[in-house]
Short mmCIF file of C-alpha atoms in Angstrom, two decimals:
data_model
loop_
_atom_site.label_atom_id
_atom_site.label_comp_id
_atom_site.label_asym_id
_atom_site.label_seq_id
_atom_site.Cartn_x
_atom_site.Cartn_y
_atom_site.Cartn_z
CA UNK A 611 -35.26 23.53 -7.61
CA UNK A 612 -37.66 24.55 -4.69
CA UNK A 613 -35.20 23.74 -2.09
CA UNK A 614 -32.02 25.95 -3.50
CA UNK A 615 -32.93 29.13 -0.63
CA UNK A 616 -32.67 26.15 2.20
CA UNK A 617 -29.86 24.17 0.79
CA UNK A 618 -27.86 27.67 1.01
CA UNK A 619 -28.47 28.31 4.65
CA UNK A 620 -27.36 24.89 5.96
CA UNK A 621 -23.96 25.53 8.16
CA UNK A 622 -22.79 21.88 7.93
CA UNK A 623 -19.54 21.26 5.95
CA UNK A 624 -18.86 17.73 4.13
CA UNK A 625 -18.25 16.00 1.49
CA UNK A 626 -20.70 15.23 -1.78
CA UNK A 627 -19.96 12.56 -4.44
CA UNK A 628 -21.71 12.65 -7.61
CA UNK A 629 -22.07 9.63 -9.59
CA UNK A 630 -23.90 9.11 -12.50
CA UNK A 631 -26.47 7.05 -10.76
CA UNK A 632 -27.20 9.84 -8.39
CA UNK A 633 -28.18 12.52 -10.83
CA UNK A 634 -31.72 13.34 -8.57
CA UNK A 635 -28.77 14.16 -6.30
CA UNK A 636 -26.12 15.04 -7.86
CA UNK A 637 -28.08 18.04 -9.78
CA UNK A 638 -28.10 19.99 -6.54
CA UNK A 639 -24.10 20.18 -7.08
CA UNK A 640 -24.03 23.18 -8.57
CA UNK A 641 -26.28 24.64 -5.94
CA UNK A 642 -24.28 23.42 -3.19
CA UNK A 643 -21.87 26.21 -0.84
CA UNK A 644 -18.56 26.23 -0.80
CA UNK A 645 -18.40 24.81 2.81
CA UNK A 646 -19.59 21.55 1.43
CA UNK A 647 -16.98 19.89 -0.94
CA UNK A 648 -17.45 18.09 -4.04
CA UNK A 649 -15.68 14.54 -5.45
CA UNK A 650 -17.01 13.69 -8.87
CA UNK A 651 -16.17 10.14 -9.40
CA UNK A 652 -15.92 8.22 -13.12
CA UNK A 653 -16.90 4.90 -12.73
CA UNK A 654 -16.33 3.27 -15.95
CA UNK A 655 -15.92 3.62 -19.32
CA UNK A 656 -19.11 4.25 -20.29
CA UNK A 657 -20.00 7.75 -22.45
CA UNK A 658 -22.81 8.67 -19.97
CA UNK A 659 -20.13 9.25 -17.27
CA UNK A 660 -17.75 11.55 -19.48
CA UNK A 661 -20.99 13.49 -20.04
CA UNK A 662 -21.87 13.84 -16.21
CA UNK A 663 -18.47 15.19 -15.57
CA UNK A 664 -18.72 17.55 -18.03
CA UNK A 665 -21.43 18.93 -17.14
CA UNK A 666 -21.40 18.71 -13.47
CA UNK A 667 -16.85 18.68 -13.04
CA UNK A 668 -16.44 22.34 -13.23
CA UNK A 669 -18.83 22.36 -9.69
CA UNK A 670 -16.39 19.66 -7.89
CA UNK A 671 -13.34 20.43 -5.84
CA UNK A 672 -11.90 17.13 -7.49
CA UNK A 673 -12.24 14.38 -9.71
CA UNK A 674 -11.28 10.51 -9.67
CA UNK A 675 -11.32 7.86 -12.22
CA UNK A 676 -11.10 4.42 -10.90
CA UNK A 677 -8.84 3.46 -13.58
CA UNK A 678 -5.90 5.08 -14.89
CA UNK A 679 -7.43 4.67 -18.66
CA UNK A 680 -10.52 6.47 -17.48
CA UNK A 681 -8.65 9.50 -15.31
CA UNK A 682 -6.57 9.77 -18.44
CA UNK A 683 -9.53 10.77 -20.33
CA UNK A 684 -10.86 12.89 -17.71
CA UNK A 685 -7.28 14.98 -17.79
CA UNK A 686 -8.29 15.89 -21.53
CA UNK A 687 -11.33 17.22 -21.12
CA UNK A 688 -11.25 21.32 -21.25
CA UNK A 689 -14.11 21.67 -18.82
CA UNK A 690 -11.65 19.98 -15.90
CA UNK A 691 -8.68 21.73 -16.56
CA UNK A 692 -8.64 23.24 -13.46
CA UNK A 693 -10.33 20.38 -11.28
CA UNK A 694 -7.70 18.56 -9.24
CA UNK A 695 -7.80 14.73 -11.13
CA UNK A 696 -7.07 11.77 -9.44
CA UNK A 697 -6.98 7.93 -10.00
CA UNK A 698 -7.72 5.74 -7.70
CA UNK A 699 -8.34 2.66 -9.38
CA UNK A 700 -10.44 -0.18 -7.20
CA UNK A 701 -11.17 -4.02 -8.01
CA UNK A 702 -10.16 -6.99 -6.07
CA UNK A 703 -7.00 -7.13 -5.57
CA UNK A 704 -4.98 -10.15 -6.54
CA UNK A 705 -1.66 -12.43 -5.71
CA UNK A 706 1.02 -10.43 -7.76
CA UNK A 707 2.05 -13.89 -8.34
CA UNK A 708 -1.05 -15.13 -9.74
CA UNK A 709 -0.90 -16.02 -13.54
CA UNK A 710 -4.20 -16.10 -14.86
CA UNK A 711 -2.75 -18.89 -17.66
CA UNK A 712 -2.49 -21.62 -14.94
CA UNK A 713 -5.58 -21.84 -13.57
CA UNK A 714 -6.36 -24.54 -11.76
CA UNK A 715 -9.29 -25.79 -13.80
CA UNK A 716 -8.62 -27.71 -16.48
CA UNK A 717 -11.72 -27.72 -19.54
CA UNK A 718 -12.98 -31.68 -19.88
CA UNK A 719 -14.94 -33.50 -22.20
CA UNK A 720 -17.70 -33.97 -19.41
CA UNK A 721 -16.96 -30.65 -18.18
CA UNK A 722 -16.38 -28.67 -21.35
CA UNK A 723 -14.66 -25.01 -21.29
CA UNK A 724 -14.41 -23.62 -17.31
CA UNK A 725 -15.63 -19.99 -17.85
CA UNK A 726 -15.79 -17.66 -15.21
CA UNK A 727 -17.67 -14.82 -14.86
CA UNK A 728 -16.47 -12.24 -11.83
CA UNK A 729 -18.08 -9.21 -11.21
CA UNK A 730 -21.04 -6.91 -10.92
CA UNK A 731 -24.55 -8.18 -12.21
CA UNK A 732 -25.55 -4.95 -14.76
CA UNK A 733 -25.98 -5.01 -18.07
CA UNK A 734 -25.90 -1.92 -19.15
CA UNK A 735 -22.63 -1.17 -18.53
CA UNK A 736 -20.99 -4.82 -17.70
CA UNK A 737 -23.15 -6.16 -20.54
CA UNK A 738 -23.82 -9.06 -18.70
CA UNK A 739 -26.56 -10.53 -21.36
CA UNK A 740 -23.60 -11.54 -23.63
CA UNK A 741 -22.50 -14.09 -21.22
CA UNK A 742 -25.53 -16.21 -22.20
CA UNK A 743 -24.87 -15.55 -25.95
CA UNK A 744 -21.47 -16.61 -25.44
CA UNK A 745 -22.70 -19.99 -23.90
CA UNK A 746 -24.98 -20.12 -26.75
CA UNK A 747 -22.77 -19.39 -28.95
CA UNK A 748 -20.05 -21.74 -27.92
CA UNK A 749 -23.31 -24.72 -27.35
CA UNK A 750 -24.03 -24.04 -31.72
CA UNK A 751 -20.84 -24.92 -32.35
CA UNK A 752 -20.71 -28.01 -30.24
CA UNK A 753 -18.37 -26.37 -27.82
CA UNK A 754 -19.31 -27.67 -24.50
CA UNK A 755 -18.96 -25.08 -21.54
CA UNK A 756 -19.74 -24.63 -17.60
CA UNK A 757 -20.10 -20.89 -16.73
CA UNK A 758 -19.40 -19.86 -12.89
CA UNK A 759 -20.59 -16.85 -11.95
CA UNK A 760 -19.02 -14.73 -8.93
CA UNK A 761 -21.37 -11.56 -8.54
CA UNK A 762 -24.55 -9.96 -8.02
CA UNK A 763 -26.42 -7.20 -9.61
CA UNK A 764 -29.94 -5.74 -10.60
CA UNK A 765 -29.31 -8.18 -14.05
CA UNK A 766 -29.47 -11.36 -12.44
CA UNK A 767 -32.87 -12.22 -12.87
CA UNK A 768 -33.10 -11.44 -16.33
CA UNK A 769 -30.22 -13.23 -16.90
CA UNK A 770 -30.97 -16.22 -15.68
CA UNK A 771 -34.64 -16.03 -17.42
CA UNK A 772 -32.07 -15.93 -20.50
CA UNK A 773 -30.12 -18.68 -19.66
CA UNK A 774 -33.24 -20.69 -18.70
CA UNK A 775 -35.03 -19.49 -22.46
CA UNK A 776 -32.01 -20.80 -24.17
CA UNK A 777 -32.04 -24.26 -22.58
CA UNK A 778 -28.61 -23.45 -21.33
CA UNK A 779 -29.53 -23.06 -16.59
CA UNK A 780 -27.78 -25.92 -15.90
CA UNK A 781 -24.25 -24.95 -17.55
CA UNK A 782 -24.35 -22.06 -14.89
CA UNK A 783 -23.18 -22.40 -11.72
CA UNK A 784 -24.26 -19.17 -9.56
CA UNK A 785 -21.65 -18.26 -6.34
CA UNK A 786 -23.20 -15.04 -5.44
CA UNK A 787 -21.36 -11.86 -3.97
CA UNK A 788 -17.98 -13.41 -2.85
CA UNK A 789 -16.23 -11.71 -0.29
CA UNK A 790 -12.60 -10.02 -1.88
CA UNK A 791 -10.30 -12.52 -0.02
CA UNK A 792 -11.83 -15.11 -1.44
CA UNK A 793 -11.65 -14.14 -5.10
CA UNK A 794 -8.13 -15.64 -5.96
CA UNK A 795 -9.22 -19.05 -5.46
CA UNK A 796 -12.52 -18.19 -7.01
CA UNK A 797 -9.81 -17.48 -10.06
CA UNK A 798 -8.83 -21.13 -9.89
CA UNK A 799 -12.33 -22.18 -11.60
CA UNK A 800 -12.13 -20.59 -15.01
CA UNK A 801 -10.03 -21.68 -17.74
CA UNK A 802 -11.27 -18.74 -20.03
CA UNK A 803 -12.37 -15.39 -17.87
CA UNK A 804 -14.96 -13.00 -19.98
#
């Protein structure tokens, strides 16, 4: 790394996150001095991101899981032992009320099944390109289903080309990024939520 004598001279103190999508960054970490602190931060579930903490944790001052299933994986992991672990789980946050049973959509003969679909667009770790075998699925056995989606995402092109290839576009109604606030009476649509 060419830049490792200047990166060790600078006098400014902050704060790094390293997330898996940042490894062109996030391979500096160990690099780094110890005025500048470190948060490693688990985004999902996914393998890739247990690997990136172990091999980049033992460089951060602390560590955070946004879910308490994935901090309580991070706690076994020998190589952060020592690394402060916290979970801070995010999503949108709902009516404590709210029971996703009685939703406000009932499925139809005209209609078919109400699916909703509520989150990020990406398939590799959402897996987004099963929602269209899911439709498909449900459309071979003469299941007949409207899918709502609430999201955006690098996948959304390809998934729509998908939907469109399987003769399926106009079961899918497309809201977009909806704003947090918004999202319980976005929960309304679905009967079923994937």
């Amino acid at each position: 790394f060419q830049a490792e004598d200047g990166i060790r001279d600078y006098k400014v103190t902050g704060v790094q996150t390293c997330a898996l999508p940042i490894l062109l960054h996030s391979a500096i970490t160990p690099l780094l001095p110890s005025s500048i602190g470190v948060v490693g931060i688990a985004h999902s579930d996914d393998p890739q991101h247990y690997d990136h903490m172990r091999r980049l944790g033992p460089w951060c001052n602390a560590v955070v899981g946004v879910s308490h299933q994935i901090t309580q994986r991070l706690l076994l992991m020998p190589e952060l032992r020592d690394i402060p672990t916290f979970a801070i789980p995010y999503g949108v946050p709902t009516d404590p009320a709210f029971d996703p049973t009685m939703t406000g959509t009932a499925s139809s003969p005209e209609t078919g099944l109400a699916i909703l679909y509520a989150g990020r667009l990406e398939q590799r770790q959402k897996r987004v390109g099963d929602l269209a075998l899911i439709l498909h699925s449900l459309q071979q056995r003469g299941v007949a289903a409207q899918l709502t989606i609430a999201g955006e995402g690098p996948a959304r092109a390809a998934l729509q080309q998908m939907f469109h290839e399987l003769g399926m576009a106009s079961q899918v109604r497309w809201l977009g990024t909806v704003a947090p606030e918004a999202m319980a009476e976005i929960y309304q649509i679905g009967r079923a939520h994937v």
